[in-house]
PDB file of C-alpha atoms in Angstrom:
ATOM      1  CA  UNK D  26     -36.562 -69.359 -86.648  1.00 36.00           C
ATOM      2  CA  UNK D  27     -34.110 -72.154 -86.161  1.00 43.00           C
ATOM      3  CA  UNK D  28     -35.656 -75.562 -86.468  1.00 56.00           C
ATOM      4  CA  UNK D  29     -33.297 -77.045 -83.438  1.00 61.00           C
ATOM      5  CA  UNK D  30     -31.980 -75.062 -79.792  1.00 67.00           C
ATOM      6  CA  UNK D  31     -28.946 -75.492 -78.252  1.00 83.00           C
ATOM      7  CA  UNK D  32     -29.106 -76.795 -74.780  1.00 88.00           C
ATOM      8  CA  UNK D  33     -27.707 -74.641 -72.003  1.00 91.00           C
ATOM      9  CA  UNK D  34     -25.604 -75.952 -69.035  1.00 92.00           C
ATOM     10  CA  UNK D  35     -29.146 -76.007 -66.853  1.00 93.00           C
ATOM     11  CA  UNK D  36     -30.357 -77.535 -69.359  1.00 93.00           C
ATOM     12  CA  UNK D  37     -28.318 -80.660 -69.380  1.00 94.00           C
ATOM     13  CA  UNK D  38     -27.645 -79.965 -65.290  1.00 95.00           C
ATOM     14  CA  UNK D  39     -31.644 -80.425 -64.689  1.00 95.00           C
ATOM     15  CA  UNK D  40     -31.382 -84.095 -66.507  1.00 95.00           C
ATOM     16  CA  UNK D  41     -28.678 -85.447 -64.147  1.00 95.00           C
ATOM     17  CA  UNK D  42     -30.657 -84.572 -61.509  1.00 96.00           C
ATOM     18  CA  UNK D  43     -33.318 -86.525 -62.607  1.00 95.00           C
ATOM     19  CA  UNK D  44     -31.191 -89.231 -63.819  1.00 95.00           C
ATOM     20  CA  UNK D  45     -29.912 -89.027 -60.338  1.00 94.00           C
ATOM     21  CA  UNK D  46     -32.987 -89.586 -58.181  1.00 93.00           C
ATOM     22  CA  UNK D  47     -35.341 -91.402 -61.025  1.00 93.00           C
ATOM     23  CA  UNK D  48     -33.019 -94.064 -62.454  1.00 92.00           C
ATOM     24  CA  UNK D  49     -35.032 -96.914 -61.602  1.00 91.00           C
ATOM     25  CA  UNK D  50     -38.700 -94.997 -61.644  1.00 89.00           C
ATOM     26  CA  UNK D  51     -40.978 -97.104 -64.018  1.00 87.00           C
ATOM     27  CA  UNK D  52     -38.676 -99.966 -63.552  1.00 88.00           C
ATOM     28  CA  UNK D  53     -40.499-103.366 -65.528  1.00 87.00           C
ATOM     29  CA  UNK D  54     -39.531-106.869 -67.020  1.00 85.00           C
ATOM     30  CA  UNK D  55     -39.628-105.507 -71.105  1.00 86.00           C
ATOM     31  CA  UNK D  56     -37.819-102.283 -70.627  1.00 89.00           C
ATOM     32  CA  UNK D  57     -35.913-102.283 -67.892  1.00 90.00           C
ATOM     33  CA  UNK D  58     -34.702 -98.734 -66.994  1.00 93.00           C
ATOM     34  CA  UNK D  59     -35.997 -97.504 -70.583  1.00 92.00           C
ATOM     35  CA  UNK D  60     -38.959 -95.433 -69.357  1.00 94.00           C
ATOM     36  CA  UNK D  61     -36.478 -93.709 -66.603  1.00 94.00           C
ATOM     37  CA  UNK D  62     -33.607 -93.387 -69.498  1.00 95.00           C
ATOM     38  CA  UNK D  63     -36.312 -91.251 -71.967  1.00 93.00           C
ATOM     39  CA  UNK D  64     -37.694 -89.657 -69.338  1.00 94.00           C
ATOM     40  CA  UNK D  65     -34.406 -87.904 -68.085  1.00 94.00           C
ATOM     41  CA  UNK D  66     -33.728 -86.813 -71.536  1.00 94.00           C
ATOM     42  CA  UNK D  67     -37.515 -85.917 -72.677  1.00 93.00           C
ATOM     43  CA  UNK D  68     -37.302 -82.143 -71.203  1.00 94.00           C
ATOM     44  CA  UNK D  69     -34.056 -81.670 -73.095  1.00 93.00           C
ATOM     45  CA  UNK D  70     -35.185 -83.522 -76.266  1.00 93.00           C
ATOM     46  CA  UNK D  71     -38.221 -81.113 -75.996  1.00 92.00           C
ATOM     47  CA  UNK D  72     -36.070 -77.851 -76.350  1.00 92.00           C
ATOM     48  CA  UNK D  73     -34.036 -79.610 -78.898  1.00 91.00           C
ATOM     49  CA  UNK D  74     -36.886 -80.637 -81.286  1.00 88.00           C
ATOM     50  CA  UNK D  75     -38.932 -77.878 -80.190  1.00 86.00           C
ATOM     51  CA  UNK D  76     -40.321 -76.825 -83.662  1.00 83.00           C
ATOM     52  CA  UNK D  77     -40.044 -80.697 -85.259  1.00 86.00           C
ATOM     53  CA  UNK D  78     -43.101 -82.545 -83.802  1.00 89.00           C
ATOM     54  CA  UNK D  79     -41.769 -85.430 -85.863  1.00 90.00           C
ATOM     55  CA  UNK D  80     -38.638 -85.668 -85.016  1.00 88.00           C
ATOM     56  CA  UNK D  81     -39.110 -85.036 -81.400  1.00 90.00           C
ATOM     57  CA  UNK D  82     -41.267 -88.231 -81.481  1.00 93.00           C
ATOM     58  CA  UNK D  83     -38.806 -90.085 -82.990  1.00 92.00           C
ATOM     59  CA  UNK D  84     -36.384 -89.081 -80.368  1.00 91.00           C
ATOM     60  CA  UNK D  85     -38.769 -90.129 -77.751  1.00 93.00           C
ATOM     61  CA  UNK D  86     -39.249 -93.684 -79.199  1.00 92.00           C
ATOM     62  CA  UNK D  87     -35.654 -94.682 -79.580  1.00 92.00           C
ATOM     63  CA  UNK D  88     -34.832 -93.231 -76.193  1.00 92.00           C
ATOM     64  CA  UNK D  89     -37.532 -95.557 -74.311  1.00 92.00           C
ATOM     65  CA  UNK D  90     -36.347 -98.756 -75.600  1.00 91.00           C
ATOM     66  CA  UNK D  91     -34.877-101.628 -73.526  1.00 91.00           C
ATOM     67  CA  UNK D  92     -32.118 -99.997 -71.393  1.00 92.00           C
ATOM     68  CA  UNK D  93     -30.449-101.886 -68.506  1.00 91.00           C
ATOM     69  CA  UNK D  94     -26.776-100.850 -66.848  1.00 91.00           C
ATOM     70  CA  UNK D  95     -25.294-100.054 -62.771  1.00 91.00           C
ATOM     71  CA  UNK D  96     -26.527 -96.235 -62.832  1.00 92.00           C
ATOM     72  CA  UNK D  97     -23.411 -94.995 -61.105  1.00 93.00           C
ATOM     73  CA  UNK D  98     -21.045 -95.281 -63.870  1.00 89.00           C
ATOM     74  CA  UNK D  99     -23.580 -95.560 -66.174  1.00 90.00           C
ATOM     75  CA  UNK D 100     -24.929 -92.252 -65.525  1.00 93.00           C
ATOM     76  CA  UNK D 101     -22.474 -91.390 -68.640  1.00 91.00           C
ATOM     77  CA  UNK D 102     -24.418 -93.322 -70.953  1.00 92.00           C
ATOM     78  CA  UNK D 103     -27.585 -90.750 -70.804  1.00 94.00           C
ATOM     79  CA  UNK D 104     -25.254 -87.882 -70.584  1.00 94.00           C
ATOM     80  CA  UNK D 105     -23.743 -89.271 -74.344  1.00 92.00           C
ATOM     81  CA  UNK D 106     -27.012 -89.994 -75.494  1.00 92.00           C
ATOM     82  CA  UNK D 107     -28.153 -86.673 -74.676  1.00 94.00           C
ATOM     83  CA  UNK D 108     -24.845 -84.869 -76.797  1.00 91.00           C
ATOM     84  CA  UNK D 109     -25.711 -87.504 -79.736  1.00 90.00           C
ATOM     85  CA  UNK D 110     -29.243 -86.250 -79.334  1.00 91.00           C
ATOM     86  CA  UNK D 111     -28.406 -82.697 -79.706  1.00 90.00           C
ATOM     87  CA  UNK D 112     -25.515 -82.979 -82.892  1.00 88.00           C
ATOM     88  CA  UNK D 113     -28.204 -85.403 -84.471  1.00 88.00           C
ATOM     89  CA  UNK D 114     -31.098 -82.756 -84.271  1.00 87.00           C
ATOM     90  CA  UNK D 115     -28.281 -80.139 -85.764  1.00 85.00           C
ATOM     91  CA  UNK D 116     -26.749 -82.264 -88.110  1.00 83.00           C
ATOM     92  CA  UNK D 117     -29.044 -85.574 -89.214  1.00 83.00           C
ATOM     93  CA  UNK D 118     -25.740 -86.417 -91.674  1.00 81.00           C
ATOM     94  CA  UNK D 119     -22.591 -86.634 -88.700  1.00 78.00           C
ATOM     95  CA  UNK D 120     -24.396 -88.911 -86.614  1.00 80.00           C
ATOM     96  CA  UNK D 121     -27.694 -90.572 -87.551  1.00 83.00           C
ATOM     97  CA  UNK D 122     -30.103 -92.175 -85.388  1.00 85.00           C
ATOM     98  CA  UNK D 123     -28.998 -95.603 -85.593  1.00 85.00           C
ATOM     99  CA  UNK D 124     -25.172 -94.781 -84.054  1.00 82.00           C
ATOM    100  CA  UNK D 125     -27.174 -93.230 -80.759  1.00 86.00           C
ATOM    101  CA  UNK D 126     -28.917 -96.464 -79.986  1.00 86.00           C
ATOM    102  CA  UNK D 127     -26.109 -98.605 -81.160  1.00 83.00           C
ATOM    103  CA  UNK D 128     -23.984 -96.530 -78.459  1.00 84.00           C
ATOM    104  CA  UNK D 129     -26.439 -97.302 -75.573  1.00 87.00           C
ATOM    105  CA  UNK D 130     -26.552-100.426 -76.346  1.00 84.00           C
ATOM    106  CA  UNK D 131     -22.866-101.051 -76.571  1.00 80.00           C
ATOM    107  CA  UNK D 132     -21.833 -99.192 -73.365  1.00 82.00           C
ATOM    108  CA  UNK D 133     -24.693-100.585 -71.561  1.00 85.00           C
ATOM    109  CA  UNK D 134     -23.231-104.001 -70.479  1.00 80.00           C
ATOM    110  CA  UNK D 135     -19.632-103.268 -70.075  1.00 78.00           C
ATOM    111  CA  UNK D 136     -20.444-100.644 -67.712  1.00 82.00           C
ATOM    112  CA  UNK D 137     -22.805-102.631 -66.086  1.00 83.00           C
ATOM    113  CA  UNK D 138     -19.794-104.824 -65.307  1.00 77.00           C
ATOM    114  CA  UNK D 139     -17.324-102.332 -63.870  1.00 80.00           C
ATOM    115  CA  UNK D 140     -20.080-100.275 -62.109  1.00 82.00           C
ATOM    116  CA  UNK D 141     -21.644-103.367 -59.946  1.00 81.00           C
ATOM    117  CA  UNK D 142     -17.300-104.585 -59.430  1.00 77.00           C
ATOM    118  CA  UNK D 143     -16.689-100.973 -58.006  1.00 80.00           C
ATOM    119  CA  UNK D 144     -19.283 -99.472 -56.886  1.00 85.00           C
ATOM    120  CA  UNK D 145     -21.604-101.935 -55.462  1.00 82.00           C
ATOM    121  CA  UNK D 146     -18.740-105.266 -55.089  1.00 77.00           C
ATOM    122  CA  UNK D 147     -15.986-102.888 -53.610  1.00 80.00           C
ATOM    123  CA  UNK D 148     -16.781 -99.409 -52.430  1.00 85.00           C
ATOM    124  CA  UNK D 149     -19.831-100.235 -50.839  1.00 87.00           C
ATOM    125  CA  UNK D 150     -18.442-102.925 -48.494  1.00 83.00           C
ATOM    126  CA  UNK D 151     -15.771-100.460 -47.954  1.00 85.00           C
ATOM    127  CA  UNK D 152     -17.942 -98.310 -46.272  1.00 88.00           C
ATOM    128  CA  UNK D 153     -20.339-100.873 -44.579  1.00 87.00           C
ATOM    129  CA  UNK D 154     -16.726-102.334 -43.123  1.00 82.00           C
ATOM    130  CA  UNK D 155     -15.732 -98.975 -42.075  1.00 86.00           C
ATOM    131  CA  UNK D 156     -19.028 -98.420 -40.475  1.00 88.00           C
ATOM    132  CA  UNK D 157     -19.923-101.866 -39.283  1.00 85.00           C
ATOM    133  CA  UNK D 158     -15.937-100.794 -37.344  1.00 81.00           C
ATOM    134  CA  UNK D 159     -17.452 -97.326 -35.960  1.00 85.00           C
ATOM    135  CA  UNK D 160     -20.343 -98.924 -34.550  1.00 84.00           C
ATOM    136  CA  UNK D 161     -18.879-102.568 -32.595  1.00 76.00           C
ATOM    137  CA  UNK D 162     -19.478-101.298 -29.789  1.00 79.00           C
ATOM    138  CA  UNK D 163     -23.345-100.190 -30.127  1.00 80.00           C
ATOM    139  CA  UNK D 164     -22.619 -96.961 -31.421  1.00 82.00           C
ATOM    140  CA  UNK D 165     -25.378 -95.196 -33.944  1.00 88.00           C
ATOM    141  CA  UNK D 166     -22.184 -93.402 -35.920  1.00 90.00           C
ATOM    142  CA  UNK D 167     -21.262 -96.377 -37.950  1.00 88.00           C
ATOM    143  CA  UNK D 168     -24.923 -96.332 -39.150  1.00 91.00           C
ATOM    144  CA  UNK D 169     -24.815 -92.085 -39.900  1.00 93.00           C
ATOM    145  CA  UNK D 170     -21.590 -92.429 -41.411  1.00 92.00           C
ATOM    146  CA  UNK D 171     -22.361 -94.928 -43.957  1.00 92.00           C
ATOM    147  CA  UNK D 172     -25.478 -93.449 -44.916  1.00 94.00           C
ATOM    148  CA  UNK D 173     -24.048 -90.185 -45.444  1.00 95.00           C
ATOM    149  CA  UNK D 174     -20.677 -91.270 -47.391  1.00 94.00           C
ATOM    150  CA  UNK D 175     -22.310 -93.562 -49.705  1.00 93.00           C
ATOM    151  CA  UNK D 176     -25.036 -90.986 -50.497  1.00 94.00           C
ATOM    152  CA  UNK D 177     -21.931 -88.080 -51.231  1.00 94.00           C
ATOM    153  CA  UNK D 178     -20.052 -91.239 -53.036  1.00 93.00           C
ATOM    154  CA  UNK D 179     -22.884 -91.981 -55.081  1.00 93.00           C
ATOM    155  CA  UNK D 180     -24.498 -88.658 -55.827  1.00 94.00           C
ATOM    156  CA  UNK D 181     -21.527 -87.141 -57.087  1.00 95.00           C
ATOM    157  CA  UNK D 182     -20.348 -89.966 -59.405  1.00 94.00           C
ATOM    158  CA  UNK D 183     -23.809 -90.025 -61.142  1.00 95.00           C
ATOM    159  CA  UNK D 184     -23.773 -85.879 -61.318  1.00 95.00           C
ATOM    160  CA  UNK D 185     -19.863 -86.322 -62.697  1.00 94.00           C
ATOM    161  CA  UNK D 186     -20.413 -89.028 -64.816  1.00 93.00           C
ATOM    162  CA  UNK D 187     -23.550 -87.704 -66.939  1.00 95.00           C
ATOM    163  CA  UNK D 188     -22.202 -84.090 -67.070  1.00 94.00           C
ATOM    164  CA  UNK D 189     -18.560 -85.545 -68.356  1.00 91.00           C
ATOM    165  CA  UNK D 190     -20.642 -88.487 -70.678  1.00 91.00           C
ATOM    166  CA  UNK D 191     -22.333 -84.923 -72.273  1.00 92.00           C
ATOM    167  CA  UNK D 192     -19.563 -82.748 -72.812  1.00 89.00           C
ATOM    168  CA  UNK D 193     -17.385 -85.384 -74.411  1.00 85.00           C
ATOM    169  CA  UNK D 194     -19.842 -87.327 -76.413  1.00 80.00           C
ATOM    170  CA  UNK D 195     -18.415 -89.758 -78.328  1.00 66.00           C
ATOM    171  CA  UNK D 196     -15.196 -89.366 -77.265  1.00 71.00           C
ATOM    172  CA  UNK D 197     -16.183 -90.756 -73.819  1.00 66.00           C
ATOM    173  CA  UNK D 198     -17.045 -94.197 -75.832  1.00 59.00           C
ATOM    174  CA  UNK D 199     -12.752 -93.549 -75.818  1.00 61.00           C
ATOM    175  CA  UNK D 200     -11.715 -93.499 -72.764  1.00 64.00           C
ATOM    176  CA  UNK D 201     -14.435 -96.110 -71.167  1.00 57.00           C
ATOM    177  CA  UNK D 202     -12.795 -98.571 -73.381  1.00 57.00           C
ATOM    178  CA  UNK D 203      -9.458 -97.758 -72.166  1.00 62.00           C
ATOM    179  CA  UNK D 204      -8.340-101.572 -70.338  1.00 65.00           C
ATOM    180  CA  UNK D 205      -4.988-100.002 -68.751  1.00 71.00           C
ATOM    181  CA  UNK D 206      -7.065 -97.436 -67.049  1.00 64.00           C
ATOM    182  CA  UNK D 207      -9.691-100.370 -65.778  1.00 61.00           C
ATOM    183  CA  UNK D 208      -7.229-102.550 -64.719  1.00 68.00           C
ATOM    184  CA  UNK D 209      -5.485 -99.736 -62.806  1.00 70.00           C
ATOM    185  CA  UNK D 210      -8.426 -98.385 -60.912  1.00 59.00           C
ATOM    186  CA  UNK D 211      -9.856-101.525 -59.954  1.00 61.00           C
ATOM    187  CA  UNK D 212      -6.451-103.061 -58.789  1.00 70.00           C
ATOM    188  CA  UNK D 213      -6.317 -99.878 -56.565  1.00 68.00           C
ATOM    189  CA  UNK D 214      -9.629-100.317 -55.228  1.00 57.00           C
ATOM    190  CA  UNK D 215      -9.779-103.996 -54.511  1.00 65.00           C
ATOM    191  CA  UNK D 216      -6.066-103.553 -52.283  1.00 72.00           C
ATOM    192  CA  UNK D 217      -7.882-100.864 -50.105  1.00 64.00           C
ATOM    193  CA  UNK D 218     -10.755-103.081 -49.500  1.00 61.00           C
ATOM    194  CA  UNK D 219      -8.747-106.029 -48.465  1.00 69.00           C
ATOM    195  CA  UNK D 220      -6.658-103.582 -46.281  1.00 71.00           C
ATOM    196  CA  UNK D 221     -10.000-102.248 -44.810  1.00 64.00           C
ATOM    197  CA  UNK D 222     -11.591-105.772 -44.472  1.00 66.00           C
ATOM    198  CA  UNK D 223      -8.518-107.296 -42.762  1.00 71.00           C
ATOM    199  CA  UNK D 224      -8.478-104.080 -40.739  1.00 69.00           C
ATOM    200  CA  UNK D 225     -12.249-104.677 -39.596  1.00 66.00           C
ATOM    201  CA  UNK D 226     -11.268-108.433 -39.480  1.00 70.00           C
ATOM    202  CA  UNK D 227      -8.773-107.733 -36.689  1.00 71.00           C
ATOM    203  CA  UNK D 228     -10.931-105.684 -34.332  1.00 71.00           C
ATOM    204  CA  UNK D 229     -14.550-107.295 -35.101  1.00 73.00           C
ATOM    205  CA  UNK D 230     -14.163-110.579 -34.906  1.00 77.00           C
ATOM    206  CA  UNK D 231     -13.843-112.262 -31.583  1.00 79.00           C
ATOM    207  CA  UNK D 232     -12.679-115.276 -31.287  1.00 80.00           C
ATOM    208  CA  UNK D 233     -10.266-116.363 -28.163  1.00 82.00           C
ATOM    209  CA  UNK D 234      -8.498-119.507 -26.420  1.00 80.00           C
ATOM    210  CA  UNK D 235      -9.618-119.855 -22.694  1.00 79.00           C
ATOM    211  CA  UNK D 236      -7.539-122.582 -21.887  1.00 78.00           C
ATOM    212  CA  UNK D 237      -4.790-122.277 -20.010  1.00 76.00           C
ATOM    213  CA  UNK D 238      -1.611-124.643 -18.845  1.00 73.00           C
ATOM    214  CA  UNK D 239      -0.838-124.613 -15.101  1.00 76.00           C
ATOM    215  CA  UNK D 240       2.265-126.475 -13.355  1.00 70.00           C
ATOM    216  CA  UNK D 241       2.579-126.078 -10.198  1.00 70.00           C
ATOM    217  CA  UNK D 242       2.494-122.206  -9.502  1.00 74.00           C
ATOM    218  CA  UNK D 243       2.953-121.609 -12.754  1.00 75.00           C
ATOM    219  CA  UNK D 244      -0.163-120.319 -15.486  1.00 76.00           C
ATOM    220  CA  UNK D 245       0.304-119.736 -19.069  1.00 78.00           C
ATOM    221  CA  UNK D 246      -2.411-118.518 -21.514  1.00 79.00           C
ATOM    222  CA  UNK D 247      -2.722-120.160 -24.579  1.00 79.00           C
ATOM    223  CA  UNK D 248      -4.377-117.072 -25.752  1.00 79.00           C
ATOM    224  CA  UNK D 249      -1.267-115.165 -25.269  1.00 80.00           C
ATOM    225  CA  UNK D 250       1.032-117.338 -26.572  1.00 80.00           C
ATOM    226  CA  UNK D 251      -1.148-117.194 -29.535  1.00 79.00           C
ATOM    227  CA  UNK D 252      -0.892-113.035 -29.348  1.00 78.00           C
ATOM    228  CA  UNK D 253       2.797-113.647 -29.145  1.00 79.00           C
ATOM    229  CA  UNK D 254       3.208-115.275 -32.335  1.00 81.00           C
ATOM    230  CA  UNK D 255       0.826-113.260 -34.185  1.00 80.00           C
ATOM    231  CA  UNK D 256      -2.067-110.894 -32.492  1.00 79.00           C
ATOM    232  CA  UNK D 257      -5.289-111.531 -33.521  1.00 78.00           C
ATOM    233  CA  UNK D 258      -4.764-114.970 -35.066  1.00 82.00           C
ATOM    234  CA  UNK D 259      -7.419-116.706 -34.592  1.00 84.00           C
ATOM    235  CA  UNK D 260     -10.065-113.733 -35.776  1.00 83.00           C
ATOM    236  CA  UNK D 261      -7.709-114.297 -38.941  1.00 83.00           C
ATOM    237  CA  UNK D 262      -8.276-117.595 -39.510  1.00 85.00           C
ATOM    238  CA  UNK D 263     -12.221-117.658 -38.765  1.00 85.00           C
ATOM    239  CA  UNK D 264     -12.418-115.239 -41.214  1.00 84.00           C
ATOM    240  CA  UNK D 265     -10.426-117.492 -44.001  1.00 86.00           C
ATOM    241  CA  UNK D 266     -12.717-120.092 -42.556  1.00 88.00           C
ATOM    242  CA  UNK D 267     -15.778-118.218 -43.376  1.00 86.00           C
ATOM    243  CA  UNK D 268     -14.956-116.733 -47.133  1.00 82.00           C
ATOM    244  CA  UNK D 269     -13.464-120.281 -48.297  1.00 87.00           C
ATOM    245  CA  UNK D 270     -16.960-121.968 -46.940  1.00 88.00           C
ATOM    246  CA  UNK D 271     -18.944-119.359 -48.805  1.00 84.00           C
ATOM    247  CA  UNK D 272     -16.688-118.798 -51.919  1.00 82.00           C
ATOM    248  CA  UNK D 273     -15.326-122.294 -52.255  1.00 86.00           C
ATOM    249  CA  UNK D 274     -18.375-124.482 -50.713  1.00 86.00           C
ATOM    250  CA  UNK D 275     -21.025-122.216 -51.632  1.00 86.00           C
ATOM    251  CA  UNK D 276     -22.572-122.412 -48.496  1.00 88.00           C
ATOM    252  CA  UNK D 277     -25.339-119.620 -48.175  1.00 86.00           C
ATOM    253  CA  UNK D 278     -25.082-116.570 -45.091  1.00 80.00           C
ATOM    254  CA  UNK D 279     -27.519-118.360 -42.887  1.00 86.00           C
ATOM    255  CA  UNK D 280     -25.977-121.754 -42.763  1.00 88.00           C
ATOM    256  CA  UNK D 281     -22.840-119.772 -42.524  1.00 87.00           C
ATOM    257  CA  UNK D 282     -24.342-118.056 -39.195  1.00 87.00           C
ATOM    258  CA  UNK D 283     -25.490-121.055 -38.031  1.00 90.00           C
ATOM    259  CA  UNK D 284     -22.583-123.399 -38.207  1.00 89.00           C
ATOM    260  CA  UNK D 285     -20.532-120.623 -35.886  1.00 87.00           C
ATOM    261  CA  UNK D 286     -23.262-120.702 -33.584  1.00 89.00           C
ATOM    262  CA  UNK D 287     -23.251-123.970 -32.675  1.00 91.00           C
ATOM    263  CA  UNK D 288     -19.114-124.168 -33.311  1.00 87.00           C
ATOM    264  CA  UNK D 289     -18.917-121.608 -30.624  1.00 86.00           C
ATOM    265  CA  UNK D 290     -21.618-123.140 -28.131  1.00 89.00           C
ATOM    266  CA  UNK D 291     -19.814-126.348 -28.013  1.00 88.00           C
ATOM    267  CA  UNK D 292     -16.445-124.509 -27.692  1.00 85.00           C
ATOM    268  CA  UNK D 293     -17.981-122.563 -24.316  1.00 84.00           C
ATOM    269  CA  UNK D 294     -19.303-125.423 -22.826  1.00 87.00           C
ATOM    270  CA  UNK D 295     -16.157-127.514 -23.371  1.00 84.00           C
ATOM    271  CA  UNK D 296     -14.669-124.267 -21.593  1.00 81.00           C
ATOM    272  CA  UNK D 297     -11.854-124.180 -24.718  1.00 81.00           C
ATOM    273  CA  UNK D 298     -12.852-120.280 -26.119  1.00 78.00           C
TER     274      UNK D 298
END
């Protein structure tokens, strides 16, 4: 009897699953995401090493060490480790133990990087914006409608990710390194969330001039002059006001919240918005 088995698709299908919904199980300070990262592969890596006691132990060990990364994109880095896993129990002299962990541990922080920028710094406020849009006026859908795309956004990137990481091994190390294909993909993203911010900007925000100049007969809003020269001005330029204080000054959310507050109480009572 053969001293290694090949995985089948289920195989490898049943570990993204529970990459998918265990990630951060067993979370702690000296491993991180290490106890969740051997434990997705450990069913596999039992098949694999099913007749080597030894070397399925080994497998275990270096497979629970210090493991940190976004788990979206980085769902790939299991699903490599898992292909290394399975040519290493076949063939011990194409790739040894130490270019597995030396893989992990390269991949780990770049994709850390790009994960958290599109996933979690562009994609995710897309949909909150989106939602936070849906739901201005008190409606529940906003809520339903983030919950449900970021769960299909999510789910499937971590299934596609690990099952592509797998089936191309090391040749996924490749095409993760590939800069023109970062730079393109997170140019595209960051110009639809700026189109979808501004967009939310524009309706959201409420900010307006009650003032208005009166000669004789005559009244003329200030507001609509404003609209005049360019609708929904002044939402556009409490936004600006709002990043550059919490970009530029580093002023915190609450302060933030607080400062309009009071900027728009003494605007009311002075009867100018």
């Amino acid at each position: 009897m053969s001293q290694t088995e090949t995985l089948t698709r289920k195989d490898v299908q049943r570990a993204a699953w529970y990459w998918i919904f265990f990630h951060h199980c067993a979370q702690n300070y000296e491993r991180m995401m290490g106890v969740a990262f051997g434990s997705t592969l450990s069913k596999s890596l039992e098949k694999i090493y099913k007749n080597d006691k030894d070397g399925l132990a080994d497998a275990l060990s270096r497979n629970v060490t210090f493991f940190n990364t976004e788990p979206h994109l980085g769902s790939v880095i299991p699903g490599i480790a898992l292909a290394l896993e399975e040519k290493h129990a076949q063939s011990p002299e194409t790739v040894d133990a130490e270019l597995i962990q030396s893989t992990k541990n390269s991949l780990m922080g770049p994709l850390a990087g790009i994960g958290d920028s599109l996933l979690i710094g562009t994609i995710n406020p897309i949909l909150l914006s989106i939602g936070i849009g849906m739901s201005s006026q008190g409606s529940s859908i906003g809520v339903i409608f983030f919950i449900i795309s970021w769960l299909a956004v999510t789910l499937s990137i971590k299934y596609f990710f690990f099952m592509k990481g797998y089936d191309l091994g090391l040749d996924a190390v490749k095409m993760l390194a590939d800069q023109r294909l970062k730079y393109i993909v997170t140019t595209a993203l960051t110009i639809i969330g700026l189109i979808v911010i501004g967009g939310v900007a524009a309706t959201t925000v409420k900010a307006s001039v009650a003032l208005f100049f009166t000669s004789g007969e005559m009244t003329i809003s200030i507001q609509e002059i404003l609209d005049k020269i360019m609708p929904s001005i002044l939402p556009l330029i409490v936004t600006l006001i709002s990043y550059f204080l919490v970009a530029k000054k580093n002023w915190s959310t609450n302060k933030l919240l607080c400062a309009i507050l009071i900027f728009s109480a003494v605007m009311v009572i002075l009867k100018v918005m």
